[in-house]
Amino acid sequence: MKSPQSVDHPTTAEALIVCRQVIAFGCVCDQLSGVGLHGFTIEWGYRDEQGPGTLPIDLSFGAGGWFAAHLGAASLPGDFPHGSQVQLTADFAAPGHQPAQLQVQVPAVTFGLVQSSLPRHPESILLRLAGPPVHLDARLLPLPVGLRGIVIYDNDPSSSVPGASIEVPGLAPATTDDQGRFSLAALPVAAQLQMRVSDGTHHQIHHLTVDYGQPVNVAALSLTRSNVE
């Protein structure tokens, strides 16, 4: 397989046209809502039999989180690739979201260099990559958010509940202070959370829809003395 350094150079009567191609495309979206993201970045790397490396890829963006990754045929590292398979690695990062990495195995021949003549321009030679583009979709989880709140009796703001327990699956229980207030530094990442509130005698289940647009959510949790769930 030829590398850019080993491709036959055209004669003085020929012109070499290097093709810049899409080697990967896909969509980056929020995993909970499915909404396409913007402002994201992607770092591209590879690993073949000689070890890891990076790829000089340019990105173009479309609406709804769509992207295309472009690579010039003459921009490949020297003597690339080695072996029958190449592992492509894409590291995704977006504001307000947890980073994610996708890996995909592609045939090494995908990055082979192909020369072809142009019938209408016999003085020119086209240099391109052999393989088709790879489809990569990334679904990023939002960053955890916190919660501040107060527990009250019967929806009455003047009737706070000190010493109440707030239980969220996956977290250690929290206890309200003498003013009925509590805080949780980081909620589990989910679209909706179930919260159990108890004063030791009465208990109630609340369902919180998490707003990931706010670093700290605020909630007033009412506890009915009739013990209705």
PDB file of C-alpha atoms in Angstrom:
ATOM      1  CA  MET A   1       0.000   0.000   0.000  1.00  0.00           C
ATOM      2  CA  LYS A   2       1.370   3.358  -0.935  1.00  0.00           C
ATOM      3  CA  SER A   3       1.829   6.212   1.492  1.00  0.00           C
ATOM      4  CA  PRO A   4       1.894   9.875   0.379  1.00  0.00           C
ATOM      5  CA  GLN A   5       5.682   9.657   0.323  1.00  0.00           C
ATOM      6  CA  SER A   6       5.702   6.620  -1.961  1.00  0.00           C
ATOM      7  CA  VAL A   7       3.068   7.701  -4.488  1.00  0.00           C
ATOM      8  CA  ASP A   8       4.539   8.028  -7.953  1.00  0.00           C
ATOM      9  CA  HIS A   9       5.055  11.675  -8.766  1.00  0.00           C
ATOM     10  CA  PRO A  10       3.420  12.927 -11.933  1.00  0.00           C
ATOM     11  CA  THR A  11       5.619  13.999 -14.785  1.00  0.00           C
ATOM     12  CA  THR A  12       6.094  17.660 -15.593  1.00  0.00           C
ATOM     13  CA  ALA A  13       3.247  17.353 -18.068  1.00  0.00           C
ATOM     14  CA  GLU A  14       0.897  16.142 -15.326  1.00  0.00           C
ATOM     15  CA  ALA A  15      -0.826  17.907 -12.430  1.00  0.00           C
ATOM     16  CA  LEU A  16      -1.590  16.097  -9.174  1.00  0.00           C
ATOM     17  CA  ILE A  17      -5.041  16.871  -7.762  1.00  0.00           C
ATOM     18  CA  VAL A  18      -5.291  15.841  -4.112  1.00  0.00           C
ATOM     19  CA  CYS A  19      -8.812  14.981  -2.996  1.00  0.00           C
ATOM     20  CA  ARG A  20     -10.113  16.143   0.396  1.00  0.00           C
ATOM     21  CA  GLN A  21     -12.706  13.602   1.461  1.00  0.00           C
ATOM     22  CA  VAL A  22     -15.268  12.926   4.174  1.00  0.00           C
ATOM     23  CA  ILE A  23     -13.948   9.992   6.184  1.00  0.00           C
ATOM     24  CA  ALA A  24     -16.613  10.081   8.914  1.00  0.00           C
ATOM     25  CA  PHE A  25     -20.007  11.661   9.501  1.00  0.00           C
ATOM     26  CA  GLY A  26     -22.735  11.497  12.100  1.00  0.00           C
ATOM     27  CA  CYS A  27     -24.754  13.312  14.729  1.00  0.00           C
ATOM     28  CA  VAL A  28     -23.908  14.456  18.265  1.00  0.00           C
ATOM     29  CA  CYS A  29     -26.927  14.702  20.561  1.00  0.00           C
ATOM     30  CA  ASP A  30     -27.999  14.786  24.199  1.00  0.00           C
ATOM     31  CA  GLN A  31     -28.563  11.225  25.389  1.00  0.00           C
ATOM     32  CA  LEU A  32     -31.555  12.066  27.562  1.00  0.00           C
ATOM     33  CA  SER A  33     -33.505  14.351  25.236  1.00  0.00           C
ATOM     34  CA  GLY A  34     -32.181  13.294  21.833  1.00  0.00           C
ATOM     35  CA  VAL A  35     -31.695  16.968  20.908  1.00  0.00           C
ATOM     36  CA  GLY A  36     -28.742  17.696  18.635  1.00  0.00           C
ATOM     37  CA  LEU A  37     -25.892  19.609  20.249  1.00  0.00           C
ATOM     38  CA  HIS A  38     -23.800  22.505  18.990  1.00  0.00           C
ATOM     39  CA  GLY A  39     -20.414  23.870  19.970  1.00  0.00           C
ATOM     40  CA  PHE A  40     -18.942  20.384  20.310  1.00  0.00           C
ATOM     41  CA  THR A  41     -15.414  19.347  19.399  1.00  0.00           C
ATOM     42  CA  ILE A  42     -13.981  16.037  18.198  1.00  0.00           C
ATOM     43  CA  GLU A  43     -10.376  14.895  18.534  1.00  0.00           C
ATOM     44  CA  TRP A  44      -9.434  12.133  16.126  1.00  0.00           C
ATOM     45  CA  GLY A  45      -6.808   9.466  16.565  1.00  0.00           C
ATOM     46  CA  TYR A  46      -5.918   6.036  15.283  1.00  0.00           C
ATOM     47  CA  ARG A  47      -4.037   2.919  16.269  1.00  0.00           C
ATOM     48  CA  ASP A  48      -2.469   0.416  13.909  1.00  0.00           C
ATOM     49  CA  GLU A  49       0.246  -2.215  14.310  1.00  0.00           C
ATOM     50  CA  GLN A  50       2.853   0.507  14.822  1.00  0.00           C
ATOM     51  CA  GLY A  51       0.979   2.175  17.686  1.00  0.00           C
ATOM     52  CA  PRO A  52      -1.234   5.255  18.181  1.00  0.00           C
ATOM     53  CA  GLY A  53      -1.276   8.557  16.343  1.00  0.00           C
ATOM     54  CA  THR A  54      -3.457  11.553  15.525  1.00  0.00           C
ATOM     55  CA  LEU A  55      -5.176  12.518  12.290  1.00  0.00           C
ATOM     56  CA  PRO A  56      -5.263  16.082  10.877  1.00  0.00           C
ATOM     57  CA  ILE A  57      -9.015  16.199  10.362  1.00  0.00           C
ATOM     58  CA  ASP A  58     -11.167  19.262   9.664  1.00  0.00           C
ATOM     59  CA  LEU A  59     -14.813  19.382  10.713  1.00  0.00           C
ATOM     60  CA  SER A  60     -17.850  20.908   9.092  1.00  0.00           C
ATOM     61  CA  PHE A  61     -21.157  21.243  10.936  1.00  0.00           C
ATOM     62  CA  GLY A  62     -24.841  21.089  10.071  1.00  0.00           C
ATOM     63  CA  ALA A  63     -28.095  21.732  11.887  1.00  0.00           C
ATOM     64  CA  GLY A  64     -29.241  19.335  14.573  1.00  0.00           C
ATOM     65  CA  GLY A  65     -25.783  18.235  15.681  1.00  0.00           C
ATOM     66  CA  TRP A  66     -24.640  16.814  12.345  1.00  0.00           C
ATOM     67  CA  PHE A  67     -20.972  16.841  11.421  1.00  0.00           C
ATOM     68  CA  ALA A  68     -18.634  15.681   8.678  1.00  0.00           C
ATOM     69  CA  ALA A  69     -14.937  14.926   9.202  1.00  0.00           C
ATOM     70  CA  HIS A  70     -12.664  15.748   6.259  1.00  0.00           C
ATOM     71  CA  LEU A  71      -9.190  14.378   5.576  1.00  0.00           C
ATOM     72  CA  GLY A  72      -6.891  15.195   2.698  1.00  0.00           C
ATOM     73  CA  ALA A  73      -5.312  12.259   0.896  1.00  0.00           C
ATOM     74  CA  ALA A  74      -1.881  13.875   1.202  1.00  0.00           C
ATOM     75  CA  SER A  75      -2.255  14.500   4.951  1.00  0.00           C
ATOM     76  CA  LEU A  76      -1.855  10.948   6.190  1.00  0.00           C
ATOM     77  CA  PRO A  77       1.126  10.140   8.407  1.00  0.00           C
ATOM     78  CA  GLY A  78       4.084   8.558   6.631  1.00  0.00           C
ATOM     79  CA  ASP A  79       3.875   4.792   6.053  1.00  0.00           C
ATOM     80  CA  PHE A  80       0.248   4.735   7.238  1.00  0.00           C
ATOM     81  CA  PRO A  81      -1.479   2.369   7.751  1.00  0.00           C
ATOM     82  CA  HIS A  82       0.087  -0.925   8.914  1.00  0.00           C
ATOM     83  CA  GLY A  83      -1.849  -4.187   9.207  1.00  0.00           C
ATOM     84  CA  SER A  84      -5.272  -5.267   8.044  1.00  0.00           C
ATOM     85  CA  GLN A  85      -7.279  -3.143  10.505  1.00  0.00           C
ATOM     86  CA  VAL A  86      -7.052   0.410  11.837  1.00  0.00           C
ATOM     87  CA  GLN A  87      -8.808   1.528  15.008  1.00  0.00           C
ATOM     88  CA  LEU A  88     -10.267   5.005  14.670  1.00  0.00           C
ATOM     89  CA  THR A  89     -10.868   6.907  17.914  1.00  0.00           C
ATOM     90  CA  ALA A  90     -13.117   9.948  18.257  1.00  0.00           C
ATOM     91  CA  ASP A  91     -13.166  11.926  21.529  1.00  0.00           C
ATOM     92  CA  PHE A  92     -16.300  14.087  21.780  1.00  0.00           C
ATOM     93  CA  ALA A  93     -16.692  17.096  24.082  1.00  0.00           C
ATOM     94  CA  ALA A  94     -19.627  19.528  24.324  1.00  0.00           C
ATOM     95  CA  PRO A  95     -20.515  22.346  26.751  1.00  0.00           C
ATOM     96  CA  GLY A  96     -22.568  21.085  29.697  1.00  0.00           C
ATOM     97  CA  HIS A  97     -22.018  17.429  28.845  1.00  0.00           C
ATOM     98  CA  GLN A  98     -19.790  14.577  29.880  1.00  0.00           C
ATOM     99  CA  PRO A  99     -17.090  13.676  27.349  1.00  0.00           C
ATOM    100  CA  ALA A 100     -17.394  10.439  25.420  1.00  0.00           C
ATOM    101  CA  GLN A 101     -15.105   8.342  23.271  1.00  0.00           C
ATOM    102  CA  LEU A 102     -16.117   6.165  20.334  1.00  0.00           C
ATOM    103  CA  GLN A 103     -13.868   3.567  18.738  1.00  0.00           C
ATOM    104  CA  VAL A 104     -14.430   1.749  15.479  1.00  0.00           C
ATOM    105  CA  GLN A 105     -12.384  -0.786  13.562  1.00  0.00           C
ATOM    106  CA  VAL A 106     -12.051  -0.094   9.841  1.00  0.00           C
ATOM    107  CA  PRO A 107     -10.140  -1.996   7.157  1.00  0.00           C
ATOM    108  CA  ALA A 108      -6.696  -0.573   6.536  1.00  0.00           C
ATOM    109  CA  VAL A 109      -7.462  -0.441   2.814  1.00  0.00           C
ATOM    110  CA  THR A 110      -9.879   2.397   3.648  1.00  0.00           C
ATOM    111  CA  PHE A 111      -6.830   4.642   3.942  1.00  0.00           C
ATOM    112  CA  GLY A 112      -5.092   3.316   0.878  1.00  0.00           C
ATOM    113  CA  LEU A 113      -4.143   5.905  -1.710  1.00  0.00           C
ATOM    114  CA  VAL A 114      -5.588   5.544  -5.184  1.00  0.00           C
ATOM    115  CA  GLN A 115      -4.457   7.368  -8.313  1.00  0.00           C
ATOM    116  CA  SER A 116      -6.802   7.752 -11.240  1.00  0.00           C
ATOM    117  CA  SER A 117      -6.743   9.673 -14.468  1.00  0.00           C
ATOM    118  CA  LEU A 118      -9.337  12.192 -15.552  1.00  0.00           C
ATOM    119  CA  PRO A 119     -10.613  11.435 -19.075  1.00  0.00           C
ATOM    120  CA  ARG A 120     -11.374  15.068 -19.813  1.00  0.00           C
ATOM    121  CA  HIS A 121      -8.075  16.236 -18.305  1.00  0.00           C
ATOM    122  CA  PRO A 122      -5.417  13.718 -19.361  1.00  0.00           C
ATOM    123  CA  GLU A 123      -2.696  15.988 -18.012  1.00  0.00           C
ATOM    124  CA  SER A 124      -4.031  15.549 -14.446  1.00  0.00           C
ATOM    125  CA  ILE A 125      -3.959  12.726 -11.898  1.00  0.00           C
ATOM    126  CA  LEU A 126      -6.460  12.486  -9.033  1.00  0.00           C
ATOM    127  CA  LEU A 127      -5.175  11.231  -5.663  1.00  0.00           C
ATOM    128  CA  ARG A 128      -7.835  10.011  -3.224  1.00  0.00           C
ATOM    129  CA  LEU A 129      -8.454   7.660  -0.317  1.00  0.00           C
ATOM    130  CA  ALA A 130      -9.835   4.265  -1.230  1.00  0.00           C
ATOM    131  CA  GLY A 131     -12.463   3.673   1.419  1.00  0.00           C
ATOM    132  CA  PRO A 132     -15.993   4.924   2.144  1.00  0.00           C
ATOM    133  CA  PRO A 133     -16.780   7.206   5.118  1.00  0.00           C
ATOM    134  CA  VAL A 134     -17.639   5.808   8.555  1.00  0.00           C
ATOM    135  CA  HIS A 135     -20.950   6.636  10.258  1.00  0.00           C
ATOM    136  CA  LEU A 136     -20.467   7.656  13.920  1.00  0.00           C
ATOM    137  CA  ASP A 137     -23.286   8.919  16.156  1.00  0.00           C
ATOM    138  CA  ALA A 138     -22.436  10.158  19.659  1.00  0.00           C
ATOM    139  CA  ARG A 139     -24.936  10.480  22.507  1.00  0.00           C
ATOM    140  CA  LEU A 140     -23.527  12.554  25.362  1.00  0.00           C
ATOM    141  CA  LEU A 141     -24.842  12.563  28.913  1.00  0.00           C
ATOM    142  CA  PRO A 142     -25.295  15.966  30.548  1.00  0.00           C
ATOM    143  CA  LEU A 143     -23.111  16.954  33.482  1.00  0.00           C
ATOM    144  CA  PRO A 144     -24.674  16.235  36.891  1.00  0.00           C
ATOM    145  CA  VAL A 145     -26.571  19.088  38.525  1.00  0.00           C
ATOM    146  CA  GLY A 146     -27.252  19.810  42.182  1.00  0.00           C
ATOM    147  CA  LEU A 147     -30.494  20.294  44.073  1.00  0.00           C
ATOM    148  CA  ARG A 148     -31.501  22.741  46.818  1.00  0.00           C
ATOM    149  CA  GLY A 149     -34.853  22.430  48.449  1.00  0.00           C
ATOM    150  CA  ILE A 150     -37.180  22.615  51.402  1.00  0.00           C
ATOM    151  CA  VAL A 151     -39.577  20.093  52.873  1.00  0.00           C
ATOM    152  CA  ILE A 152     -42.918  21.460  54.074  1.00  0.00           C
ATOM    153  CA  TYR A 153     -46.175  20.046  55.416  1.00  0.00           C
ATOM    154  CA  ASP A 154     -49.319  20.133  53.254  1.00  0.00           C
ATOM    155  CA  ASN A 155     -47.899  22.660  50.718  1.00  0.00           C
ATOM    156  CA  ASP A 156     -47.677  25.291  53.466  1.00  0.00           C
ATOM    157  CA  PRO A 157     -44.421  27.336  53.112  1.00  0.00           C
ATOM    158  CA  SER A 158     -44.696  28.413  56.745  1.00  0.00           C
ATOM    159  CA  SER A 159     -44.744  24.807  57.968  1.00  0.00           C
ATOM    160  CA  SER A 160     -41.255  23.458  57.301  1.00  0.00           C
ATOM    161  CA  VAL A 161     -40.160  19.977  58.369  1.00  0.00           C
ATOM    162  CA  PRO A 162     -36.829  19.820  60.231  1.00  0.00           C
ATOM    163  CA  GLY A 163     -35.057  16.467  60.413  1.00  0.00           C
ATOM    164  CA  ALA A 164     -36.890  15.043  57.404  1.00  0.00           C
ATOM    165  CA  SER A 165     -35.134  12.408  55.308  1.00  0.00           C
ATOM    166  CA  ILE A 166     -34.814  12.734  51.512  1.00  0.00           C
ATOM    167  CA  GLU A 167     -33.887   9.527  49.700  1.00  0.00           C
ATOM    168  CA  VAL A 168     -32.812   9.420  46.052  1.00  0.00           C
ATOM    169  CA  PRO A 169     -31.790   6.063  44.529  1.00  0.00           C
ATOM    170  CA  GLY A 170     -28.019   5.948  44.151  1.00  0.00           C
ATOM    171  CA  LEU A 171     -27.324   8.651  46.755  1.00  0.00           C
ATOM    172  CA  ALA A 172     -26.850   8.683  50.507  1.00  0.00           C
ATOM    173  CA  PRO A 173     -29.960  10.049  52.240  1.00  0.00           C
ATOM    174  CA  ALA A 174     -30.029  13.764  53.044  1.00  0.00           C
ATOM    175  CA  THR A 175     -31.585  15.316  56.138  1.00  0.00           C
ATOM    176  CA  THR A 176     -33.247  18.716  56.403  1.00  0.00           C
ATOM    177  CA  ASP A 177     -31.856  21.314  58.805  1.00  0.00           C
ATOM    178  CA  ASP A 178     -33.845  23.101  61.512  1.00  0.00           C
ATOM    179  CA  GLN A 179     -35.484  25.240  58.800  1.00  0.00           C
ATOM    180  CA  GLY A 180     -36.472  22.246  56.688  1.00  0.00           C
ATOM    181  CA  ARG A 181     -33.861  22.916  54.026  1.00  0.00           C
ATOM    182  CA  PHE A 182     -31.538  20.458  52.329  1.00  0.00           C
ATOM    183  CA  SER A 183     -29.049  20.281  49.460  1.00  0.00           C
ATOM    184  CA  LEU A 184     -27.652  17.572  47.205  1.00  0.00           C
ATOM    185  CA  ALA A 185     -24.373  18.354  45.448  1.00  0.00           C
ATOM    186  CA  ALA A 186     -24.896  16.090  42.423  1.00  0.00           C
ATOM    187  CA  LEU A 187     -28.045  14.266  41.360  1.00  0.00           C
ATOM    188  CA  PRO A 188     -27.913  11.001  39.414  1.00  0.00           C
ATOM    189  CA  VAL A 189     -28.049  11.725  35.676  1.00  0.00           C
ATOM    190  CA  ALA A 190     -31.589  10.931  34.542  1.00  0.00           C
ATOM    191  CA  ALA A 191     -34.470  12.751  32.918  1.00  0.00           C
ATOM    192  CA  GLN A 192     -36.659  12.183  35.979  1.00  0.00           C
ATOM    193  CA  LEU A 193     -35.828  11.140  39.536  1.00  0.00           C
ATOM    194  CA  GLN A 194     -37.931   9.503  42.222  1.00  0.00           C
ATOM    195  CA  MET A 195     -37.508  11.036  45.669  1.00  0.00           C
ATOM    196  CA  ARG A 196     -38.874   9.634  48.943  1.00  0.00           C
ATOM    197  CA  VAL A 197     -39.511  12.155  51.709  1.00  0.00           C
ATOM    198  CA  SER A 198     -40.176  11.045  55.295  1.00  0.00           C
ATOM    199  CA  ASP A 199     -40.410  12.598  58.765  1.00  0.00           C
ATOM    200  CA  GLY A 200     -40.275   9.196  60.447  1.00  0.00           C
ATOM    201  CA  THR A 201     -44.056   8.878  60.574  1.00  0.00           C
ATOM    202  CA  HIS A 202     -45.324  10.189  57.267  1.00  0.00           C
ATOM    203  CA  HIS A 203     -43.737   9.626  53.890  1.00  0.00           C
ATOM    204  CA  GLN A 204     -44.396  10.672  50.322  1.00  0.00           C
ATOM    205  CA  ILE A 205     -42.975   9.981  46.869  1.00  0.00           C
ATOM    206  CA  HIS A 206     -42.089  12.897  44.577  1.00  0.00           C
ATOM    207  CA  HIS A 207     -40.975  12.754  40.944  1.00  0.00           C
ATOM    208  CA  LEU A 208     -38.527  15.459  39.948  1.00  0.00           C
ATOM    209  CA  THR A 209     -38.006  16.409  36.302  1.00  0.00           C
ATOM    210  CA  VAL A 210     -34.386  17.546  36.185  1.00  0.00           C
ATOM    211  CA  ASP A 211     -33.532  20.793  34.385  1.00  0.00           C
ATOM    212  CA  TYR A 212     -29.982  20.372  33.062  1.00  0.00           C
ATOM    213  CA  GLY A 213     -29.948  23.962  31.890  1.00  0.00           C
ATOM    214  CA  GLN A 214     -29.535  25.003  35.540  1.00  0.00           C
ATOM    215  CA  PRO A 215     -26.429  23.954  37.514  1.00  0.00           C
ATOM    216  CA  VAL A 216     -28.578  23.795  40.667  1.00  0.00           C
ATOM    217  CA  ASN A 217     -32.272  22.881  40.621  1.00  0.00           C
ATOM    218  CA  VAL A 218     -34.656  24.151  43.303  1.00  0.00           C
ATOM    219  CA  ALA A 219     -37.625  22.215  44.681  1.00  0.00           C
ATOM    220  CA  ALA A 220     -40.215  22.472  47.444  1.00  0.00           C
ATOM    221  CA  LEU A 221     -41.276  18.981  48.562  1.00  0.00           C
ATOM    222  CA  SER A 222     -44.573  18.722  50.389  1.00  0.00           C
ATOM    223  CA  LEU A 223     -45.267  16.015  52.944  1.00  0.00           C
ATOM    224  CA  THR A 224     -48.902  15.272  53.744  1.00  0.00           C
ATOM    225  CA  ARG A 225     -49.723  14.152  57.234  1.00  0.00           C
ATOM    226  CA  SER A 226     -52.336  11.762  55.826  1.00  0.00           C
ATOM    227  CA  ASN A 227     -49.454   9.570  54.542  1.00  0.00           C
ATOM    228  CA  VAL A 228     -50.726   9.608  50.936  1.00  0.00           C
ATOM    229  CA  GLU A 229     -48.146   8.493  48.368  1.00  0.00           C
TER     230      GLU A 229
END
